[in-house]
């Protein structure tokens, strides 16, 4: 059995890729922030003449299943002229809503954001924030077209240019400046590692320097390596036809009991979905094998088979 204690390894290039493109568009909300959003206070920064608006909560019933029990990360700030401040906090705030993609339509997520904003700001401010949300979503959608650029330095340059073009230099810096700085550092040190050749001692020294010069590197490296381990672990489970108890034990050792429980729920949902697909396939095959049906009857019965599936 594959053990959860397998050594973690990840190349610098993979870390650079994660920093360049990131997972913002799909990144989950902050599960650790359990305080209900509607209970969070409005804080005012008098020195900067700006207000901090940590968004009030969507009703629990309207949240996607994966976000139940969480509250929005980040928040909205306005400058002294009343304009939204396009900083990392605003990006994180948008990301929390966008984390529901796949469970809810984008239009539903946007409507929930609009409803939440209406509780805490003027109509004009709400429209300004929604306009930035739309620009951010448009950028995220456009950025997926850059994923095929193989050279990481070239990809970083392309992503930076796209951000400047679609968001404007100021917002691009506010949203992604720290991330791009980290990516540039990592790519520079990647070049140093290549120049170090095959000398193990020099490579180890470069690794230490990388972690010292890039504060976000170690965290990103750990997260990316953990993702890879989870994928490998799932593959081993499938190949070895592991029991639910074996899966839970290995995941608990790697991720902890809470995450293992959530994976067990996911396994059950996947099994139920697969069973539904197989049942449909059998019924559809039986329908196609039936003789004596008119085309209209066959189409009607085929539609009936699909009645249990949503679009």
PDB file of C-alpha atoms in Angstrom:
ATOM      1  CA  UNK A   1       0.000   0.000   0.000  1.00  0.00           C
ATOM      2  CA  UNK A   2       1.242   3.480  -0.845  1.00  0.00           C
ATOM      3  CA  UNK A   3       2.072   5.185   2.425  1.00  0.00           C
ATOM      4  CA  UNK A   4       1.205   8.711   3.422  1.00  0.00           C
ATOM      5  CA  UNK A   5       4.726   9.166   4.671  1.00  0.00           C
ATOM      6  CA  UNK A   6       6.235   9.176   1.178  1.00  0.00           C
ATOM      7  CA  UNK A   7       8.858  11.901   0.871  1.00  0.00           C
ATOM      8  CA  UNK A   8       7.616  15.214  -0.554  1.00  0.00           C
ATOM      9  CA  UNK A   9       9.462  16.522  -3.611  1.00  0.00           C
ATOM     10  CA  UNK A  10       8.614  19.277  -6.082  1.00  0.00           C
ATOM     11  CA  UNK A  11      10.636  21.097  -8.707  1.00  0.00           C
ATOM     12  CA  UNK A  12      11.170  24.846  -8.653  1.00  0.00           C
ATOM     13  CA  UNK A  13       9.500  25.143 -12.050  1.00  0.00           C
ATOM     14  CA  UNK A  14       6.241  23.765 -10.686  1.00  0.00           C
ATOM     15  CA  UNK A  15       6.314  26.299  -7.862  1.00  0.00           C
ATOM     16  CA  UNK A  16       6.949  29.104 -10.326  1.00  0.00           C
ATOM     17  CA  UNK A  17       4.025  27.930 -12.427  1.00  0.00           C
ATOM     18  CA  UNK A  18       1.754  27.913  -9.387  1.00  0.00           C
ATOM     19  CA  UNK A  19       2.821  31.449  -8.498  1.00  0.00           C
ATOM     20  CA  UNK A  20       2.443  32.728 -12.068  1.00  0.00           C
ATOM     21  CA  UNK A  21      -0.982  31.363 -12.879  1.00  0.00           C
ATOM     22  CA  UNK A  22      -2.182  30.471  -9.391  1.00  0.00           C
ATOM     23  CA  UNK A  23      -5.582  28.989  -8.635  1.00  0.00           C
ATOM     24  CA  UNK A  24      -7.436  32.165  -7.821  1.00  0.00           C
ATOM     25  CA  UNK A  25     -10.390  31.517 -10.080  1.00  0.00           C
ATOM     26  CA  UNK A  26     -11.099  28.211  -8.367  1.00  0.00           C
ATOM     27  CA  UNK A  27      -9.545  28.780  -4.977  1.00  0.00           C
ATOM     28  CA  UNK A  28     -11.751  27.824  -2.053  1.00  0.00           C
ATOM     29  CA  UNK A  29     -12.799  30.265   0.617  1.00  0.00           C
ATOM     30  CA  UNK A  30     -11.218  30.484   4.020  1.00  0.00           C
ATOM     31  CA  UNK A  31     -12.744  27.592   5.908  1.00  0.00           C
ATOM     32  CA  UNK A  32     -10.861  28.609   9.006  1.00  0.00           C
ATOM     33  CA  UNK A  33     -12.867  31.821   9.347  1.00  0.00           C
ATOM     34  CA  UNK A  34     -15.960  30.477  11.024  1.00  0.00           C
ATOM     35  CA  UNK A  35     -17.346  33.797  12.208  1.00  0.00           C
ATOM     36  CA  UNK A  36     -20.646  34.469  10.383  1.00  0.00           C
ATOM     37  CA  UNK A  37     -20.071  37.253   7.888  1.00  0.00           C
ATOM     38  CA  UNK A  38     -23.172  39.184   8.920  1.00  0.00           C
ATOM     39  CA  UNK A  39     -21.708  39.473  12.427  1.00  0.00           C
ATOM     40  CA  UNK A  40     -18.430  41.008  11.324  1.00  0.00           C
ATOM     41  CA  UNK A  41     -18.096  44.645  12.275  1.00  0.00           C
ATOM     42  CA  UNK A  42     -17.643  47.592   9.982  1.00  0.00           C
ATOM     43  CA  UNK A  43     -14.225  49.111  10.665  1.00  0.00           C
ATOM     44  CA  UNK A  44     -13.184  52.622   9.665  1.00  0.00           C
ATOM     45  CA  UNK A  45      -9.604  53.687   8.952  1.00  0.00           C
ATOM     46  CA  UNK A  46      -9.723  57.369   9.805  1.00  0.00           C
ATOM     47  CA  UNK A  47      -6.103  58.038   8.883  1.00  0.00           C
ATOM     48  CA  UNK A  48      -6.617  56.886   5.296  1.00  0.00           C
ATOM     49  CA  UNK A  49     -10.149  58.283   5.090  1.00  0.00           C
ATOM     50  CA  UNK A  50     -11.279  54.869   3.892  1.00  0.00           C
ATOM     51  CA  UNK A  51     -13.790  52.322   5.078  1.00  0.00           C
ATOM     52  CA  UNK A  52     -13.307  48.573   5.352  1.00  0.00           C
ATOM     53  CA  UNK A  53     -16.368  46.591   4.407  1.00  0.00           C
ATOM     54  CA  UNK A  54     -16.024  42.918   5.182  1.00  0.00           C
ATOM     55  CA  UNK A  55     -19.009  41.645   3.254  1.00  0.00           C
ATOM     56  CA  UNK A  56     -22.068  40.457   5.080  1.00  0.00           C
ATOM     57  CA  UNK A  57     -23.075  36.871   4.640  1.00  0.00           C
ATOM     58  CA  UNK A  58     -25.146  35.271   2.006  1.00  0.00           C
ATOM     59  CA  UNK A  59     -27.831  33.190   3.648  1.00  0.00           C
ATOM     60  CA  UNK A  60     -26.524  29.691   4.407  1.00  0.00           C
ATOM     61  CA  UNK A  61     -29.151  28.153   2.141  1.00  0.00           C
ATOM     62  CA  UNK A  62     -27.777  30.090  -0.841  1.00  0.00           C
ATOM     63  CA  UNK A  63     -24.170  28.964  -0.379  1.00  0.00           C
ATOM     64  CA  UNK A  64     -22.684  26.122  -2.454  1.00  0.00           C
ATOM     65  CA  UNK A  65     -22.238  22.927  -0.446  1.00  0.00           C
ATOM     66  CA  UNK A  66     -18.451  23.310  -0.387  1.00  0.00           C
ATOM     67  CA  UNK A  67     -18.743  26.741   1.241  1.00  0.00           C
ATOM     68  CA  UNK A  68     -21.218  25.868   3.957  1.00  0.00           C
ATOM     69  CA  UNK A  69     -19.795  26.951   7.300  1.00  0.00           C
ATOM     70  CA  UNK A  70     -17.346  29.429   5.742  1.00  0.00           C
ATOM     71  CA  UNK A  71     -17.387  33.197   5.424  1.00  0.00           C
ATOM     72  CA  UNK A  72     -15.927  35.514   2.836  1.00  0.00           C
ATOM     73  CA  UNK A  73     -12.199  36.050   2.774  1.00  0.00           C
ATOM     74  CA  UNK A  74     -10.896  39.547   2.177  1.00  0.00           C
ATOM     75  CA  UNK A  75     -13.190  42.540   1.884  1.00  0.00           C
ATOM     76  CA  UNK A  76     -13.924  45.841   0.168  1.00  0.00           C
ATOM     77  CA  UNK A  77     -12.189  49.135   0.944  1.00  0.00           C
ATOM     78  CA  UNK A  78     -12.985  52.567  -0.463  1.00  0.00           C
ATOM     79  CA  UNK A  79     -10.513  55.413  -0.846  1.00  0.00           C
ATOM     80  CA  UNK A  80     -11.142  59.020   0.157  1.00  0.00           C
ATOM     81  CA  UNK A  81     -12.889  59.641  -3.188  1.00  0.00           C
ATOM     82  CA  UNK A  82     -15.254  56.733  -2.602  1.00  0.00           C
ATOM     83  CA  UNK A  83     -13.694  54.419  -5.199  1.00  0.00           C
ATOM     84  CA  UNK A  84     -13.050  50.722  -4.511  1.00  0.00           C
ATOM     85  CA  UNK A  85      -9.442  49.981  -3.601  1.00  0.00           C
ATOM     86  CA  UNK A  86      -8.197  47.296  -5.977  1.00  0.00           C
ATOM     87  CA  UNK A  87      -5.920  45.408  -3.621  1.00  0.00           C
ATOM     88  CA  UNK A  88      -5.263  41.807  -2.641  1.00  0.00           C
ATOM     89  CA  UNK A  89      -8.145  41.914  -0.147  1.00  0.00           C
ATOM     90  CA  UNK A  90     -10.636  42.754  -2.883  1.00  0.00           C
ATOM     91  CA  UNK A  91      -9.242  39.965  -5.049  1.00  0.00           C
ATOM     92  CA  UNK A  92      -9.596  37.471  -2.185  1.00  0.00           C
ATOM     93  CA  UNK A  93     -13.153  38.685  -1.636  1.00  0.00           C
ATOM     94  CA  UNK A  94     -14.014  38.016  -5.281  1.00  0.00           C
ATOM     95  CA  UNK A  95     -12.226  34.666  -5.148  1.00  0.00           C
ATOM     96  CA  UNK A  96     -14.439  33.505  -2.293  1.00  0.00           C
ATOM     97  CA  UNK A  97     -17.551  33.962  -4.392  1.00  0.00           C
ATOM     98  CA  UNK A  98     -15.905  32.422  -7.466  1.00  0.00           C
ATOM     99  CA  UNK A  99     -14.937  29.349  -5.425  1.00  0.00           C
ATOM    100  CA  UNK A 100     -18.537  28.219  -5.923  1.00  0.00           C
ATOM    101  CA  UNK A 101     -18.066  27.744  -9.671  1.00  0.00           C
ATOM    102  CA  UNK A 102     -18.897  24.223 -10.682  1.00  0.00           C
ATOM    103  CA  UNK A 103     -21.620  24.051  -8.059  1.00  0.00           C
ATOM    104  CA  UNK A 104     -23.447  27.215  -9.099  1.00  0.00           C
ATOM    105  CA  UNK A 105     -23.596  29.212 -12.319  1.00  0.00           C
ATOM    106  CA  UNK A 106     -21.506  32.361 -12.593  1.00  0.00           C
ATOM    107  CA  UNK A 107     -24.693  34.429 -12.861  1.00  0.00           C
ATOM    108  CA  UNK A 108     -25.882  32.973  -9.536  1.00  0.00           C
ATOM    109  CA  UNK A 109     -22.583  33.775  -7.830  1.00  0.00           C
ATOM    110  CA  UNK A 110     -22.664  37.326  -9.169  1.00  0.00           C
ATOM    111  CA  UNK A 111     -26.247  37.801  -8.010  1.00  0.00           C
ATOM    112  CA  UNK A 112     -25.294  36.601  -4.516  1.00  0.00           C
ATOM    113  CA  UNK A 113     -22.380  39.050  -4.451  1.00  0.00           C
ATOM    114  CA  UNK A 114     -24.673  41.880  -5.573  1.00  0.00           C
ATOM    115  CA  UNK A 115     -27.188  41.011  -2.872  1.00  0.00           C
ATOM    116  CA  UNK A 116     -24.506  40.959  -0.185  1.00  0.00           C
ATOM    117  CA  UNK A 117     -23.044  44.276  -1.351  1.00  0.00           C
ATOM    118  CA  UNK A 118     -26.479  45.909  -1.264  1.00  0.00           C
ATOM    119  CA  UNK A 119     -26.581  45.318   2.490  1.00  0.00           C
ATOM    120  CA  UNK A 120     -23.459  47.328   3.205  1.00  0.00           C
ATOM    121  CA  UNK A 121     -22.946  50.157   0.719  1.00  0.00           C
ATOM    122  CA  UNK A 122     -24.644  52.696  -1.500  1.00  0.00           C
ATOM    123  CA  UNK A 123     -26.063  51.674  -4.894  1.00  0.00           C
ATOM    124  CA  UNK A 124     -23.299  53.594  -6.679  1.00  0.00           C
ATOM    125  CA  UNK A 125     -20.570  51.862  -4.661  1.00  0.00           C
ATOM    126  CA  UNK A 126     -22.200  48.487  -5.274  1.00  0.00           C
ATOM    127  CA  UNK A 127     -22.178  49.080  -9.036  1.00  0.00           C
ATOM    128  CA  UNK A 128     -18.505  50.085  -8.907  1.00  0.00           C
ATOM    129  CA  UNK A 129     -17.565  46.894  -7.046  1.00  0.00           C
ATOM    130  CA  UNK A 130     -19.614  44.751  -9.439  1.00  0.00           C
ATOM    131  CA  UNK A 131     -17.904  46.410 -12.389  1.00  0.00           C
ATOM    132  CA  UNK A 132     -14.524  45.373 -10.951  1.00  0.00           C
ATOM    133  CA  UNK A 133     -15.863  41.878 -10.347  1.00  0.00           C
ATOM    134  CA  UNK A 134     -16.858  41.634 -14.009  1.00  0.00           C
ATOM    135  CA  UNK A 135     -13.432  42.833 -15.141  1.00  0.00           C
ATOM    136  CA  UNK A 136     -11.731  40.361 -12.824  1.00  0.00           C
ATOM    137  CA  UNK A 137     -13.832  37.472 -14.130  1.00  0.00           C
ATOM    138  CA  UNK A 138     -13.138  38.499 -17.724  1.00  0.00           C
ATOM    139  CA  UNK A 139      -9.409  38.504 -16.960  1.00  0.00           C
ATOM    140  CA  UNK A 140      -9.571  35.069 -15.317  1.00  0.00           C
ATOM    141  CA  UNK A 141     -11.403  33.632 -18.292  1.00  0.00           C
ATOM    142  CA  UNK A 142      -8.913  35.157 -20.734  1.00  0.00           C
ATOM    143  CA  UNK A 143      -5.907  33.952 -18.711  1.00  0.00           C
ATOM    144  CA  UNK A 144      -6.793  30.305 -19.346  1.00  0.00           C
ATOM    145  CA  UNK A 145      -5.647  30.777 -22.936  1.00  0.00           C
ATOM    146  CA  UNK A 146      -2.087  31.327 -21.694  1.00  0.00           C
ATOM    147  CA  UNK A 147      -1.821  27.935 -20.010  1.00  0.00           C
ATOM    148  CA  UNK A 148      -0.205  26.357 -23.081  1.00  0.00           C
ATOM    149  CA  UNK A 149       2.833  28.653 -23.016  1.00  0.00           C
ATOM    150  CA  UNK A 150       5.570  26.253 -22.028  1.00  0.00           C
ATOM    151  CA  UNK A 151       8.335  28.655 -21.018  1.00  0.00           C
ATOM    152  CA  UNK A 152       7.631  29.960 -17.513  1.00  0.00           C
ATOM    153  CA  UNK A 153       9.366  33.292 -17.992  1.00  0.00           C
ATOM    154  CA  UNK A 154       7.472  33.877 -21.234  1.00  0.00           C
ATOM    155  CA  UNK A 155       4.237  32.894 -19.510  1.00  0.00           C
ATOM    156  CA  UNK A 156       4.850  35.319 -16.645  1.00  0.00           C
ATOM    157  CA  UNK A 157       5.454  38.125 -19.131  1.00  0.00           C
ATOM    158  CA  UNK A 158       2.280  37.228 -21.041  1.00  0.00           C
ATOM    159  CA  UNK A 159       0.198  37.031 -17.872  1.00  0.00           C
ATOM    160  CA  UNK A 160       1.578  40.362 -16.654  1.00  0.00           C
ATOM    161  CA  UNK A 161       0.745  42.028 -19.989  1.00  0.00           C
ATOM    162  CA  UNK A 162      -2.761  40.577 -19.940  1.00  0.00           C
ATOM    163  CA  UNK A 163      -3.353  41.853 -16.406  1.00  0.00           C
ATOM    164  CA  UNK A 164      -2.147  45.334 -17.307  1.00  0.00           C
ATOM    165  CA  UNK A 165      -4.330  45.390 -20.421  1.00  0.00           C
ATOM    166  CA  UNK A 166      -7.544  44.077 -18.875  1.00  0.00           C
ATOM    167  CA  UNK A 167      -7.311  45.434 -15.330  1.00  0.00           C
ATOM    168  CA  UNK A 168      -5.032  48.421 -15.684  1.00  0.00           C
ATOM    169  CA  UNK A 169      -1.528  48.691 -14.184  1.00  0.00           C
ATOM    170  CA  UNK A 170      -2.708  49.924 -10.797  1.00  0.00           C
ATOM    171  CA  UNK A 171      -5.290  47.174 -10.263  1.00  0.00           C
ATOM    172  CA  UNK A 172      -2.944  44.534 -11.696  1.00  0.00           C
ATOM    173  CA  UNK A 173      -0.318  45.567  -9.149  1.00  0.00           C
ATOM    174  CA  UNK A 174      -2.848  45.621  -6.328  1.00  0.00           C
ATOM    175  CA  UNK A 175      -4.323  42.246  -7.170  1.00  0.00           C
ATOM    176  CA  UNK A 176      -1.177  40.367  -8.214  1.00  0.00           C
ATOM    177  CA  UNK A 177       1.900  42.441  -7.372  1.00  0.00           C
ATOM    178  CA  UNK A 178       3.120  40.345  -4.453  1.00  0.00           C
ATOM    179  CA  UNK A 179       2.468  37.114  -6.360  1.00  0.00           C
ATOM    180  CA  UNK A 180       4.401  38.328  -9.413  1.00  0.00           C
ATOM    181  CA  UNK A 181       7.308  39.388  -7.234  1.00  0.00           C
ATOM    182  CA  UNK A 182       7.464  35.899  -5.779  1.00  0.00           C
ATOM    183  CA  UNK A 183       7.260  34.340  -9.241  1.00  0.00           C
ATOM    184  CA  UNK A 184      10.093  36.531 -10.518  1.00  0.00           C
ATOM    185  CA  UNK A 185      12.263  35.556  -7.553  1.00  0.00           C
ATOM    186  CA  UNK A 186      11.555  31.882  -8.047  1.00  0.00           C
ATOM    187  CA  UNK A 187      12.321  32.023 -11.774  1.00  0.00           C
ATOM    188  CA  UNK A 188      15.570  33.879 -11.131  1.00  0.00           C
ATOM    189  CA  UNK A 189      16.654  31.272  -8.630  1.00  0.00           C
ATOM    190  CA  UNK A 190      15.553  28.529 -10.999  1.00  0.00           C
ATOM    191  CA  UNK A 191      18.055  29.946 -13.462  1.00  0.00           C
ATOM    192  CA  UNK A 192      20.704  29.850 -10.751  1.00  0.00           C
ATOM    193  CA  UNK A 193      19.888  26.197 -10.082  1.00  0.00           C
ATOM    194  CA  UNK A 194      20.311  25.359 -13.756  1.00  0.00           C
ATOM    195  CA  UNK A 195      23.650  27.078 -13.757  1.00  0.00           C
ATOM    196  CA  UNK A 196      24.630  25.082 -10.673  1.00  0.00           C
ATOM    197  CA  UNK A 197      24.556  21.963 -12.821  1.00  0.00           C
ATOM    198  CA  UNK A 198      24.568  18.579 -11.192  1.00  0.00           C
ATOM    199  CA  UNK A 199      26.515  19.527  -8.065  1.00  0.00           C
ATOM    200  CA  UNK A 200      24.318  18.274  -5.179  1.00  0.00           C
ATOM    201  CA  UNK A 201      25.921  20.589  -2.649  1.00  0.00           C
ATOM    202  CA  UNK A 202      25.384  23.655  -4.809  1.00  0.00           C
ATOM    203  CA  UNK A 203      21.803  22.650  -5.540  1.00  0.00           C
ATOM    204  CA  UNK A 204      21.118  22.294  -1.821  1.00  0.00           C
ATOM    205  CA  UNK A 205      22.638  25.727  -1.222  1.00  0.00           C
ATOM    206  CA  UNK A 206      20.430  27.240  -3.922  1.00  0.00           C
ATOM    207  CA  UNK A 207      17.411  25.585  -2.319  1.00  0.00           C
ATOM    208  CA  UNK A 208      18.203  27.248   1.014  1.00  0.00           C
ATOM    209  CA  UNK A 209      18.688  30.585  -0.713  1.00  0.00           C
ATOM    210  CA  UNK A 210      15.395  30.184  -2.559  1.00  0.00           C
ATOM    211  CA  UNK A 211      13.440  29.637   0.629  1.00  0.00           C
ATOM    212  CA  UNK A 212      15.213  32.524   2.345  1.00  0.00           C
ATOM    213  CA  UNK A 213      14.601  35.014  -0.468  1.00  0.00           C
ATOM    214  CA  UNK A 214      11.035  33.969  -1.296  1.00  0.00           C
ATOM    215  CA  UNK A 215       8.784  33.998   1.793  1.00  0.00           C
ATOM    216  CA  UNK A 216       5.898  32.399  -0.088  1.00  0.00           C
ATOM    217  CA  UNK A 217       7.992  29.685  -1.689  1.00  0.00           C
ATOM    218  CA  UNK A 218       7.970  27.150   1.138  1.00  0.00           C
ATOM    219  CA  UNK A 219       4.200  27.397   1.570  1.00  0.00           C
ATOM    220  CA  UNK A 220       3.527  27.132  -2.151  1.00  0.00           C
ATOM    221  CA  UNK A 221       5.954  24.209  -2.429  1.00  0.00           C
ATOM    222  CA  UNK A 222       4.223  22.371   0.406  1.00  0.00           C
ATOM    223  CA  UNK A 223       0.745  22.967  -1.029  1.00  0.00           C
ATOM    224  CA  UNK A 224       1.684  21.912  -4.545  1.00  0.00           C
ATOM    225  CA  UNK A 225       3.465  18.806  -3.265  1.00  0.00           C
ATOM    226  CA  UNK A 226       0.456  17.900  -1.139  1.00  0.00           C
ATOM    227  CA  UNK A 227      -1.845  18.201  -4.147  1.00  0.00           C
ATOM    228  CA  UNK A 228       0.398  15.851  -6.078  1.00  0.00           C
ATOM    229  CA  UNK A 229       0.452  13.375  -3.207  1.00  0.00           C
ATOM    230  CA  UNK A 230      -3.333  13.355  -3.020  1.00  0.00           C
ATOM    231  CA  UNK A 231      -3.576  12.648  -6.762  1.00  0.00           C
ATOM    232  CA  UNK A 232      -1.047   9.815  -6.506  1.00  0.00           C
ATOM    233  CA  UNK A 233      -2.797   8.412  -3.464  1.00  0.00           C
ATOM    234  CA  UNK A 234      -6.171   8.354  -5.220  1.00  0.00           C
ATOM    235  CA  UNK A 235      -4.572   6.614  -8.190  1.00  0.00           C
ATOM    236  CA  UNK A 236      -3.102   3.949  -5.927  1.00  0.00           C
ATOM    237  CA  UNK A 237      -6.461   3.450  -4.236  1.00  0.00           C
ATOM    238  CA  UNK A 238      -8.138   2.807  -7.578  1.00  0.00           C
ATOM    239  CA  UNK A 239      -5.436   0.464  -8.869  1.00  0.00           C
ATOM    240  CA  UNK A 240      -5.407  -1.577  -5.646  1.00  0.00           C
ATOM    241  CA  UNK A 241      -9.200  -1.502  -5.175  1.00  0.00           C
ATOM    242  CA  UNK A 242      -8.679  -0.233  -1.633  1.00  0.00           C
ATOM    243  CA  UNK A 243     -11.538  -0.492   0.829  1.00  0.00           C
ATOM    244  CA  UNK A 244     -13.192   2.580   2.318  1.00  0.00           C
ATOM    245  CA  UNK A 245     -11.467   1.882   5.634  1.00  0.00           C
ATOM    246  CA  UNK A 246      -8.029   1.673   3.984  1.00  0.00           C
ATOM    247  CA  UNK A 247      -8.635   4.911   2.105  1.00  0.00           C
ATOM    248  CA  UNK A 248      -9.737   6.689   5.258  1.00  0.00           C
ATOM    249  CA  UNK A 249      -6.715   5.475   7.238  1.00  0.00           C
ATOM    250  CA  UNK A 250      -4.206   6.600   4.599  1.00  0.00           C
ATOM    251  CA  UNK A 251      -5.896   9.964   4.135  1.00  0.00           C
ATOM    252  CA  UNK A 252      -6.054  10.527   7.886  1.00  0.00           C
ATOM    253  CA  UNK A 253      -2.316   9.934   8.129  1.00  0.00           C
ATOM    254  CA  UNK A 254      -1.647  12.362   5.288  1.00  0.00           C
ATOM    255  CA  UNK A 255      -4.314  15.049   5.719  1.00  0.00           C
ATOM    256  CA  UNK A 256      -5.947  14.610   9.116  1.00  0.00           C
ATOM    257  CA  UNK A 257      -9.282  13.170  10.183  1.00  0.00           C
ATOM    258  CA  UNK A 258     -11.466  16.087   9.071  1.00  0.00           C
ATOM    259  CA  UNK A 259     -10.130  16.090   5.519  1.00  0.00           C
ATOM    260  CA  UNK A 260     -10.322  12.280   5.395  1.00  0.00           C
ATOM    261  CA  UNK A 261     -13.995  12.462   6.374  1.00  0.00           C
ATOM    262  CA  UNK A 262     -14.651  14.975   3.601  1.00  0.00           C
ATOM    263  CA  UNK A 263     -12.887  12.762   1.082  1.00  0.00           C
ATOM    264  CA  UNK A 264     -15.005   9.831   2.246  1.00  0.00           C
ATOM    265  CA  UNK A 265     -18.128  11.882   1.538  1.00  0.00           C
ATOM    266  CA  UNK A 266     -16.739  12.740  -1.871  1.00  0.00           C
ATOM    267  CA  UNK A 267     -16.020   9.067  -2.583  1.00  0.00           C
ATOM    268  CA  UNK A 268     -19.624   8.244  -1.760  1.00  0.00           C
ATOM    269  CA  UNK A 269     -20.947  10.996  -4.013  1.00  0.00           C
ATOM    270  CA  UNK A 270     -18.718   9.827  -6.858  1.00  0.00           C
ATOM    271  CA  UNK A 271     -19.864   6.221  -6.391  1.00  0.00           C
ATOM    272  CA  UNK A 272     -23.498   7.302  -6.452  1.00  0.00           C
ATOM    273  CA  UNK A 273     -22.933   9.327  -9.594  1.00  0.00           C
ATOM    274  CA  UNK A 274     -21.128   6.451 -11.295  1.00  0.00           C
ATOM    275  CA  UNK A 275     -23.983   4.118 -10.352  1.00  0.00           C
ATOM    276  CA  UNK A 276     -26.473   6.528 -11.903  1.00  0.00           C
ATOM    277  CA  UNK A 277     -24.452   6.695 -15.111  1.00  0.00           C
ATOM    278  CA  UNK A 278     -24.181   2.926 -15.320  1.00  0.00           C
ATOM    279  CA  UNK A 279     -27.908   2.503 -14.685  1.00  0.00           C
ATOM    280  CA  UNK A 280     -28.662   4.984 -17.446  1.00  0.00           C
ATOM    281  CA  UNK A 281     -26.272   3.239 -19.836  1.00  0.00           C
ATOM    282  CA  UNK A 282     -27.952  -0.134 -19.204  1.00  0.00           C
ATOM    283  CA  UNK A 283     -31.442   1.295 -19.634  1.00  0.00           C
ATOM    284  CA  UNK A 284     -30.437   3.154 -22.790  1.00  0.00           C
ATOM    285  CA  UNK A 285     -28.868   0.028 -24.287  1.00  0.00           C
ATOM    286  CA  UNK A 286     -32.038  -1.909 -23.538  1.00  0.00           C
ATOM    287  CA  UNK A 287     -34.098   0.822 -25.191  1.00  0.00           C
ATOM    288  CA  UNK A 288     -31.979   0.808 -28.321  1.00  0.00           C
ATOM    289  CA  UNK A 289     -32.326  -2.979 -28.533  1.00  0.00           C
ATOM    290  CA  UNK A 290     -36.124  -2.842 -28.397  1.00  0.00           C
ATOM    291  CA  UNK A 291     -37.913  -3.382 -31.690  1.00  0.00           C
ATOM    292  CA  UNK A 292     -41.336  -2.280 -32.807  1.00  0.00           C
ATOM    293  CA  UNK A 293     -41.008   1.292 -31.515  1.00  0.00           C
ATOM    294  CA  UNK A 294     -41.721   4.298 -33.679  1.00  0.00           C
ATOM    295  CA  UNK A 295     -39.167   7.080 -33.791  1.00  0.00           C
ATOM    296  CA  UNK A 296     -41.480   9.263 -31.711  1.00  0.00           C
ATOM    297  CA  UNK A 297     -41.870   6.563 -29.054  1.00  0.00           C
ATOM    298  CA  UNK A 298     -38.148   5.930 -28.948  1.00  0.00           C
ATOM    299  CA  UNK A 299     -37.392   9.643 -28.515  1.00  0.00           C
ATOM    300  CA  UNK A 300     -40.030   9.966 -25.797  1.00  0.00           C
ATOM    301  CA  UNK A 301     -38.603   7.029 -23.859  1.00  0.00           C
ATOM    302  CA  UNK A 302     -35.052   8.387 -24.285  1.00  0.00           C
ATOM    303  CA  UNK A 303     -36.137  11.720 -22.827  1.00  0.00           C
ATOM    304  CA  UNK A 304     -37.763   9.890 -19.913  1.00  0.00           C
ATOM    305  CA  UNK A 305     -34.448   8.182 -19.154  1.00  0.00           C
ATOM    306  CA  UNK A 306     -32.806  11.577 -18.853  1.00  0.00           C
ATOM    307  CA  UNK A 307     -35.521  13.012 -16.628  1.00  0.00           C
ATOM    308  CA  UNK A 308     -33.506  12.307 -13.476  1.00  0.00           C
ATOM    309  CA  UNK A 309     -30.568  14.420 -14.667  1.00  0.00           C
ATOM    310  CA  UNK A 310     -30.379  18.197 -14.455  1.00  0.00           C
ATOM    311  CA  UNK A 311     -28.797  20.211 -17.298  1.00  0.00           C
TER     312      UNK A 311
END
